[in-house]
CSV table of C-alpha atoms in Angstrom, one decimal:
chain,number,residue,atom,x,y,z
A,131,GLN,CA,0.0,0.0,0.0
A,132,VAL,CA,1.3,3.5,-0.9
A,133,GLN,CA,1.0,6.4,1.5
A,134,LEU,CA,1.5,10.0,0.2
A,135,VAL,CA,2.3,12.9,2.5
A,136,GLU,CA,2.3,16.5,1.2
A,137,SER,CA,4.1,19.5,2.5
A,138,GLY,CA,5.0,23.0,1.5
A,139,GLY,CA,1.7,24.8,1.2
A,140,GLY,CA,1.1,28.2,2.6
A,141,SER,CA,0.0,31.8,2.0
A,142,VAL,CA,1.7,34.1,-0.5
A,143,GLN,CA,0.9,37.2,-2.4
A,144,SER,CA,0.2,37.3,-6.1
A,145,GLY,CA,3.3,36.8,-8.1
A,146,GLY,CA,5.0,34.8,-5.3
A,147,SER,CA,6.3,31.2,-5.3
A,148,LEU,CA,5.8,28.0,-3.3
A,149,ARG,CA,7.3,24.6,-3.6
A,150,LEU,CA,5.2,21.5,-2.7
A,151,SER,CA,6.6,18.2,-1.9
A,152,CYS,CA,5.0,14.7,-1.8
A,153,ALA,CA,6.8,11.8,-0.2
A,154,ALA,CA,5.6,8.4,-1.0
A,155,SER,CA,6.1,5.4,1.2
A,156,GLY,CA,5.5,1.8,0.1
A,157,ILE,CA,5.9,0.7,-3.5
A,158,SER,CA,7.0,3.1,-6.1
A,159,MET,CA,4.2,4.3,-8.4
A,160,PHE,CA,4.8,4.8,-12.1
A,161,CYS,CA,2.9,8.1,-12.2
A,162,MET,CA,2.7,10.7,-9.5
A,163,GLY,CA,1.5,14.3,-9.6
A,164,TRP,CA,-1.0,16.8,-8.3
A,165,PHE,CA,-4.6,17.9,-8.5
A,166,ARG,CA,-6.3,20.7,-6.8
A,167,GLN,CA,-9.8,21.6,-5.5
A,168,ALA,CA,-11.0,25.1,-4.6
A,169,PRO,CA,-14.2,25.6,-2.4
A,170,GLY,CA,-17.3,25.1,-4.5
A,171,LYS,CA,-15.3,24.0,-7.6
A,172,GLU,CA,-14.6,20.7,-9.2
A,173,ARG,CA,-11.3,18.9,-8.9
A,174,GLU,CA,-8.8,19.7,-11.6
A,175,GLY,CA,-5.6,18.0,-12.6
A,176,VAL,CA,-2.5,20.1,-12.4
A,177,ALA,CA,0.6,18.2,-13.4
A,178,ALA,CA,1.9,14.6,-13.6
A,179,ILE,CA,5.3,12.9,-14.0
A,180,ASP,CA,6.3,9.3,-14.6
A,181,THR,CA,9.4,7.4,-13.5
A,182,ARG,CA,11.1,8.3,-16.8
A,183,SER,CA,10.4,12.0,-16.0
A,184,PHE,CA,7.9,12.5,-18.8
A,185,THR,CA,5.6,15.3,-17.7
A,186,SER,CA,2.2,16.7,-18.5
A,187,TYR,CA,0.6,19.9,-17.4
A,188,ALA,CA,-2.8,21.6,-17.4
A,189,ASP,CA,-2.9,24.6,-19.7
A,190,PHE,CA,-3.6,27.0,-16.9
A,191,VAL,CA,-0.2,26.2,-15.2
A,192,LYS,CA,2.1,25.9,-18.2
A,193,GLY,CA,5.0,28.2,-17.9
A,194,ARG,CA,4.4,28.8,-14.2
A,195,PHE,CA,4.6,25.4,-12.5
A,196,THR,CA,7.2,22.8,-12.8
A,197,ILE,CA,6.9,19.2,-11.6
A,198,SER,CA,10.0,17.1,-10.9
A,199,ARG,CA,10.7,13.7,-9.3
A,200,ASP,CA,13.4,12.1,-7.3
A,201,ASN,CA,13.0,8.4,-7.8
A,202,ALA,CA,15.6,7.5,-5.2
A,203,LYS,CA,13.6,9.3,-2.6
A,204,ASN,CA,10.2,8.4,-4.0
A,205,THR,CA,9.4,12.1,-3.8
A,206,VAL,CA,7.6,14.5,-6.2
A,207,TYR,CA,7.9,18.2,-6.2
A,208,LEU,CA,5.8,21.0,-7.6
A,209,GLN,CA,7.5,24.4,-8.0
A,210,MET,CA,4.9,27.0,-8.4
A,211,ASN,CA,6.0,30.5,-9.6
A,212,ASN,CA,4.0,33.6,-10.5
A,213,LEU,CA,1.1,32.4,-8.4
A,214,GLU,CA,-2.3,34.0,-9.0
A,215,PRO,CA,-5.3,34.3,-6.6
A,216,GLU,CA,-7.1,31.8,-8.9
A,217,ASP,CA,-4.5,29.2,-7.8
A,218,THR,CA,-5.9,29.2,-4.3
A,219,ALA,CA,-7.0,25.7,-3.5
A,220,MET,CA,-6.2,22.5,-1.6
A,221,TYR,CA,-3.5,20.7,-3.5
A,222,TYR,CA,-3.4,16.9,-3.4
A,223,CYS,CA,-0.7,14.5,-4.3
A,224,ALA,CA,-1.9,11.5,-6.2
A,225,ALA,CA,-0.4,8.4,-7.8
A,226,VAL,CA,-1.5,5.8,-10.3
A,227,PRO,CA,0.3,2.6,-11.4
A,228,SER,CA,0.0,3.0,-15.2
A,229,PHE,CA,-1.0,5.5,-17.8
A,230,CYS,CA,0.3,8.9,-16.8
A,231,SER,CA,-1.7,12.1,-17.5
A,232,TYR,CA,-2.4,15.1,-15.3
A,233,ALA,CA,-6.1,14.9,-16.3
A,234,LEU,CA,-6.5,11.4,-14.7
A,235,LEU,CA,-4.9,12.1,-11.4
A,236,LYS,CA,-8.0,13.9,-10.0
A,237,ASN,CA,-9.7,10.5,-9.9
A,238,ALA,CA,-6.8,8.5,-8.5
A,239,GLY,CA,-7.5,6.2,-5.6
A,240,THR,CA,-4.1,6.8,-4.0
A,241,ARG,CA,-3.9,10.4,-2.7
A,242,GLY,CA,-2.6,12.4,0.2
A,243,GLN,CA,-4.5,14.5,2.7
A,244,GLY,CA,-3.8,17.7,0.9
A,245,THR,CA,-1.9,21.0,1.6
A,246,GLN,CA,-3.5,24.4,1.4
A,247,VAL,CA,-2.2,27.0,-1.0
A,248,THR,CA,-3.6,30.6,-0.6
A,249,VAL,CA,-2.7,33.4,-2.9
A,250,SER,CA,-3.8,36.9,-2.0
A,251,SER,CA,-4.0,39.8,-4.5
């Protein structure tokens, strides 16, 4: 069984940066990444990365967010730059064993407890 633990959330002003981390314990999952959910809104996939470091991103974060992975540490990172108030949400780490796409992570059965990101204008 895989357990995912997120860290690194917080509050920043518009234009600021945060780095999220997700440490996985248990077996290594082929695909790991992030989805988010804001109050009153549906979940949306953000970014995904597989063990070969192939990545995919939602259009609304391209050029601002970068996902990376340390396979030796079984840890995934999300560097978020130029944050906007619209990025305010709970961010969840998720993992799936096979096909890797940011769009699929929002429905992943393996997910963490989430870390809050708040961006003020």
